[in-house]
Amino acid sequence: MPLNIAPQGKTVKVIKVIAEDKIKKHLENLGIFPGVYLILLFETGGNIILKVQESRLAINRQLAMKILVN
């Protein structure tokens, strides 16, 4: 399922990132790549706040749709 519809507060695992190489590389630099666990904390104003390892990140809804999790 896309990250933007993942349940809030649950830990999910990144399965695949469907994006061009430049975006994939940027997400990897932020710590988001296949095999990583993250938590969708909440959504506000079209942005999604994530907990990745010990950091919090904000990404927009369009980018979240390109990150597949289970």
Tab-separated table of N, CA, C and O in Angstrom:
chain	number	residue	atom	x	y	z
A	1	MET	N	0.840	-1.174	0.000
A	1	MET	CA	0.000	0.000	0.000
A	1	MET	C	0.888	1.241	0.000
A	1	MET	O	1.992	1.208	0.553
A	2	PRO	N	0.418	2.320	-0.570
A	2	PRO	CA	1.179	3.582	-0.520
A	2	PRO	C	1.261	4.109	0.906
A	2	PRO	O	0.351	3.899	1.708
A	3	LEU	N	2.329	4.786	1.206
A	3	LEU	CA	2.559	5.306	2.545
A	3	LEU	C	1.454	6.247	3.002
A	3	LEU	O	1.094	6.267	4.172
A	4	ASN	N	0.880	7.012	2.095
A	4	ASN	CA	-0.119	8.001	2.491
A	4	ASN	C	-1.404	7.377	3.037
A	4	ASN	O	-2.180	8.066	3.691
A	5	ILE	N	-1.639	6.087	2.825
A	5	ILE	CA	-2.836	5.451	3.387
A	5	ILE	C	-2.491	4.465	4.506
A	5	ILE	O	-3.364	3.753	4.982
A	6	ALA	N	-1.242	4.460	4.929
A	6	ALA	CA	-0.838	3.605	6.051
A	6	ALA	C	-1.499	4.119	7.328
A	6	ALA	O	-1.752	5.312	7.462
A	7	PRO	N	-1.775	3.214	8.260
A	7	PRO	CA	-2.407	3.655	9.515
A	7	PRO	C	-1.454	4.495	10.364
A	7	PRO	O	-0.265	4.191	10.452
A	8	GLN	N	-1.986	5.531	10.972
A	8	GLN	CA	-1.170	6.403	11.818
A	8	GLN	C	-0.742	5.661	13.079
A	8	GLN	O	-1.511	4.899	13.651
A	9	GLY	N	0.506	5.889	13.470
A	9	GLY	CA	1.024	5.322	14.697
A	9	GLY	C	1.523	3.894	14.592
A	9	GLY	O	2.069	3.363	15.546
A	10	LYS	N	1.357	3.245	13.452
A	10	LYS	CA	1.808	1.867	13.267
A	10	LYS	C	3.162	1.854	12.564
A	10	LYS	O	3.448	2.686	11.712
A	11	THR	N	3.988	0.890	12.920
A	11	THR	CA	5.274	0.722	12.254
A	11	THR	C	5.048	-0.033	10.950
A	11	THR	O	4.370	-1.060	10.927
A	12	VAL	N	5.590	0.507	9.865
A	12	VAL	CA	5.489	-0.135	8.550
A	12	VAL	C	6.888	-0.271	7.954
A	12	VAL	O	7.806	0.443	8.334
A	13	LYS	N	7.017	-1.200	7.040
A	13	LYS	CA	8.305	-1.458	6.382
A	13	LYS	C	8.223	-0.984	4.938
A	13	LYS	O	7.258	-1.287	4.229
A	14	VAL	N	9.243	-0.245	4.505
A	14	VAL	CA	9.300	0.223	3.116
A	14	VAL	C	9.618	-0.969	2.228
A	14	VAL	O	10.602	-1.677	2.441
A	15	ILE	N	8.766	-1.206	1.236
A	15	ILE	CA	8.939	-2.309	0.301
A	15	ILE	C	9.608	-1.841	-0.986
A	15	ILE	O	10.518	-2.475	-1.488
A	16	LYS	N	9.133	-0.707	-1.505
A	16	LYS	CA	9.634	-0.223	-2.798
A	16	LYS	C	9.379	1.263	-2.916
A	16	LYS	O	8.397	1.778	-2.385
A	17	VAL	N	10.270	1.954	-3.612
A	17	VAL	CA	10.078	3.366	-3.924
A	17	VAL	C	9.931	3.478	-5.433
A	17	VAL	O	10.827	3.082	-6.177
A	18	ILE	N	8.787	3.978	-5.876
A	18	ILE	CA	8.505	4.104	-7.305
A	18	ILE	C	8.695	5.568	-7.680
A	18	ILE	O	7.772	6.367	-7.566
A	19	ALA	N	9.901	5.905	-8.079
A	19	ALA	CA	10.216	7.289	-8.429
A	19	ALA	C	11.466	7.289	-9.313
A	19	ALA	O	12.140	6.269	-9.444
A	20	GLU	N	11.762	8.445	-9.878
A	20	GLU	CA	12.965	8.552	-10.695
A	20	GLU	C	14.197	8.487	-9.792
A	20	GLU	O	14.110	8.678	-8.574
A	21	ASP	N	15.337	8.218	-10.380
A	21	ASP	CA	16.568	7.995	-9.619
A	21	ASP	C	16.947	9.169	-8.718
A	21	ASP	O	17.412	8.967	-7.601
A	22	LYS	N	16.728	10.380	-9.198
A	22	LYS	CA	17.078	11.558	-8.398
A	22	LYS	C	16.275	11.598	-7.095
A	22	LYS	O	16.814	11.871	-6.021
A	23	ILE	N	14.989	11.294	-7.183
A	23	ILE	CA	14.132	11.289	-5.993
A	23	ILE	C	14.481	10.123	-5.083
A	23	ILE	O	14.536	10.271	-3.870
A	24	LYS	N	14.746	8.947	-5.677
A	24	LYS	CA	15.150	7.791	-4.873
A	24	LYS	C	16.414	8.101	-4.081
A	24	LYS	O	16.515	7.767	-2.900
A	25	LYS	N	17.374	8.732	-4.720
A	25	LYS	CA	18.630	9.072	-4.051
A	25	LYS	C	18.380	10.053	-2.904
A	25	LYS	O	18.955	9.911	-1.818
A	26	HIS	N	17.524	11.032	-3.128
A	26	HIS	CA	17.193	12.004	-2.080
A	26	HIS	C	16.543	11.301	-0.885
A	26	HIS	O	16.899	11.563	0.272
A	27	LEU	N	15.604	10.392	-1.159
A	27	LEU	CA	14.955	9.653	-0.080
A	27	LEU	C	15.951	8.760	0.666
A	27	LEU	O	15.888	8.634	1.886
A	28	GLU	N	16.875	8.150	-0.062
A	28	GLU	CA	17.912	7.337	0.584
A	28	GLU	C	18.746	8.191	1.531
A	28	GLU	O	19.086	7.754	2.628
A	29	ASN	N	19.062	9.410	1.108
A	29	ASN	CA	19.825	10.318	1.973
A	29	ASN	C	19.046	10.685	3.230
A	29	ASN	O	19.643	10.982	4.272
A	30	LEU	N	17.717	10.667	3.144
A	30	LEU	CA	16.875	10.950	4.299
A	30	LEU	C	16.649	9.704	5.160
A	30	LEU	O	16.065	9.787	6.234
A	31	GLY	N	17.093	8.546	4.662
A	31	GLY	CA	16.937	7.302	5.418
A	31	GLY	C	15.739	6.474	5.012
A	31	GLY	O	15.359	5.543	5.706
A	32	ILE	N	15.120	6.812	3.877
A	32	ILE	CA	13.952	6.072	3.394
A	32	ILE	C	14.354	5.255	2.178
A	32	ILE	O	14.604	5.804	1.105
A	33	PHE	N	14.425	3.933	2.359
A	33	PHE	CA	14.771	3.011	1.283
A	33	PHE	C	14.194	1.648	1.644
A	33	PHE	O	13.797	1.417	2.800
A	34	PRO	N	14.094	0.722	0.686
A	34	PRO	CA	13.503	-0.587	0.968
A	34	PRO	C	14.186	-1.287	2.143
A	34	PRO	O	15.407	-1.287	2.260
A	35	GLY	N	13.346	-1.843	3.020
A	35	GLY	CA	13.846	-2.556	4.188
A	35	GLY	C	13.821	-1.746	5.471
A	35	GLY	O	13.940	-2.292	6.558
A	36	VAL	N	13.632	-0.440	5.369
A	36	VAL	CA	13.629	0.441	6.540
A	36	VAL	C	12.227	0.466	7.148
A	36	VAL	O	11.229	0.476	6.444
A	37	TYR	N	12.175	0.493	8.477
A	37	TYR	CA	10.910	0.631	9.191
A	37	TYR	C	10.694	2.099	9.535
A	37	TYR	O	11.635	2.793	9.905
A	38	LEU	N	9.452	2.550	9.397
A	38	LEU	CA	9.117	3.916	9.756
A	38	LEU	C	7.707	3.974	10.315
A	38	LEU	O	6.951	3.015	10.208
A	39	ILE	N	7.389	5.093	10.935
A	39	ILE	CA	6.074	5.287	11.543
A	39	ILE	C	5.461	6.561	10.982
A	39	ILE	O	6.098	7.612	10.984
A	40	LEU	N	4.225	6.454	10.505
A	40	LEU	CA	3.485	7.626	10.067
A	40	LEU	C	2.895	8.252	11.330
A	40	LEU	O	2.019	7.672	11.962
A	41	LEU	N	3.422	9.397	11.740
A	41	LEU	CA	2.980	10.037	12.975
A	41	LEU	C	1.646	10.749	12.800
A	41	LEU	O	0.710	10.519	13.545
A	42	PHE	N	1.564	11.644	11.818
A	42	PHE	CA	0.301	12.320	11.534
A	42	PHE	C	0.395	13.036	10.198
A	42	PHE	O	1.462	13.149	9.612
A	43	GLU	N	-0.763	13.508	9.743
A	43	GLU	CA	-0.850	14.235	8.477
A	43	GLU	C	-1.412	15.614	8.769
A	43	GLU	O	-2.365	15.763	9.526
A	44	THR	N	-0.790	16.624	8.174
A	44	THR	CA	-1.254	17.983	8.396
A	44	THR	C	-1.082	18.808	7.119
A	44	THR	O	0.004	18.831	6.543
A	45	GLY	N	-2.131	19.412	6.667
A	45	GLY	CA	-2.071	20.293	5.510
A	45	GLY	C	-1.497	19.657	4.255
A	45	GLY	O	-0.820	20.317	3.486
A	46	GLY	N	-1.749	18.374	4.034
A	46	GLY	CA	-1.211	17.697	2.854
A	46	GLY	C	0.186	17.172	3.028
A	46	GLY	O	0.724	16.511	2.153
A	47	ASN	N	0.817	17.448	4.162
A	47	ASN	CA	2.142	16.916	4.457
A	47	ASN	C	2.025	15.763	5.437
A	47	ASN	O	1.142	15.756	6.300
A	48	ILE	N	2.923	14.810	5.306
A	48	ILE	CA	2.925	13.645	6.181
A	48	ILE	C	4.184	13.696	7.036
A	48	ILE	O	5.289	13.864	6.514
A	49	ILE	N	4.002	13.558	8.330
A	49	ILE	CA	5.114	13.576	9.267
A	49	ILE	C	5.459	12.129	9.608
A	49	ILE	O	4.595	11.364	10.045
A	50	LEU	N	6.715	11.773	9.399
A	50	LEU	CA	7.192	10.406	9.614
A	50	LEU	C	8.256	10.367	10.687
A	50	LEU	O	9.001	11.325	10.861
A	51	LYS	N	8.349	9.237	11.345
A	51	LYS	CA	9.485	8.976	12.216
A	51	LYS	C	10.319	7.914	11.509
A	51	LYS	O	9.861	6.802	11.280
A	52	VAL	N	11.537	8.296	11.138
A	52	VAL	CA	12.463	7.395	10.465
A	52	VAL	C	13.673	7.263	11.377
A	52	VAL	O	14.377	8.246	11.612
A	53	GLN	N	13.873	6.054	11.888
A	53	GLN	CA	14.898	5.806	12.899
A	53	GLN	C	14.657	6.761	14.059
A	53	GLN	O	13.616	6.689	14.678
A	54	GLU	N	15.538	7.664	14.373
A	54	GLU	CA	15.343	8.594	15.485
A	54	GLU	C	15.036	10.016	15.020
A	54	GLU	O	15.101	10.946	15.805
A	55	SER	N	14.691	10.169	13.751
A	55	SER	CA	14.418	11.494	13.183
A	55	SER	C	12.957	11.616	12.784
A	55	SER	O	12.283	10.622	12.529
A	56	ARG	N	12.500	12.855	12.700
A	56	ARG	CA	11.177	13.149	12.156
A	56	ARG	C	11.349	13.881	10.842
A	56	ARG	O	12.156	14.803	10.747
A	57	LEU	N	10.563	13.466	9.852
A	57	LEU	CA	10.634	14.067	8.527
A	57	LEU	C	9.236	14.439	8.066
A	57	LEU	O	8.266	13.780	8.432
A	58	ALA	N	9.155	15.452	7.242
A	58	ALA	CA	7.899	15.829	6.608
A	58	ALA	C	8.053	15.656	5.102
A	58	ALA	O	9.022	16.125	4.518
A	59	ILE	N	7.124	14.927	4.499
A	59	ILE	CA	7.114	14.786	3.043
A	59	ILE	C	5.704	15.108	2.560
A	59	ILE	O	4.743	15.011	3.315
A	60	ASN	N	5.592	15.494	1.293
A	60	ASN	CA	4.260	15.830	0.781
A	60	ASN	C	3.523	14.560	0.353
A	60	ASN	O	4.099	13.492	0.202
A	61	ARG	N	2.227	14.703	0.184
A	61	ARG	CA	1.358	13.565	-0.122
A	61	ARG	C	1.744	12.895	-1.448
A	61	ARG	O	1.697	11.671	-1.560
A	62	GLN	N	2.120	13.683	-2.465
A	62	GLN	CA	2.477	13.107	-3.757
A	62	GLN	C	3.703	12.202	-3.635
A	62	GLN	O	3.759	11.145	-4.262
A	63	LEU	N	4.673	12.611	-2.841
A	63	LEU	CA	5.859	11.793	-2.645
A	63	LEU	C	5.507	10.546	-1.830
A	63	LEU	O	6.002	9.451	-2.119
A	64	ALA	N	4.655	10.691	-0.851
A	64	ALA	CA	4.253	9.552	-0.020
A	64	ALA	C	3.550	8.481	-0.847
A	64	ALA	O	3.660	7.293	-0.547
A	65	MET	N	2.858	8.876	-1.895
A	65	MET	CA	2.175	7.905	-2.756
A	65	MET	C	3.163	7.048	-3.525
A	65	MET	O	2.819	5.965	-3.983
A	66	LYS	N	4.400	7.497	-3.659
A	66	LYS	CA	5.426	6.752	-4.399
A	66	LYS	C	6.219	5.792	-3.518
A	66	LYS	O	7.060	5.063	-3.999
A	67	ILE	N	5.930	5.807	-2.213
A	67	ILE	CA	6.624	4.927	-1.268
A	67	ILE	C	5.658	3.827	-0.875
A	67	ILE	O	4.627	4.070	-0.234
A	68	LEU	N	5.972	2.588	-1.265
A	68	LEU	CA	5.101	1.448	-0.968
A	68	LEU	C	5.566	0.770	0.313
A	68	LEU	O	6.761	0.505	0.482
A	69	VAL	N	4.620	0.490	1.196
A	69	VAL	CA	4.934	-0.122	2.499
A	69	VAL	C	3.993	-1.291	2.750
A	69	VAL	O	2.999	-1.465	2.067
A	70	ASN	N	4.336	-2.094	3.766
A	70	ASN	CA	3.397	-3.151	4.195
A	70	ASN	C	3.302	-3.176	5.698
A	70	ASN	O	4.048	-2.535	6.394
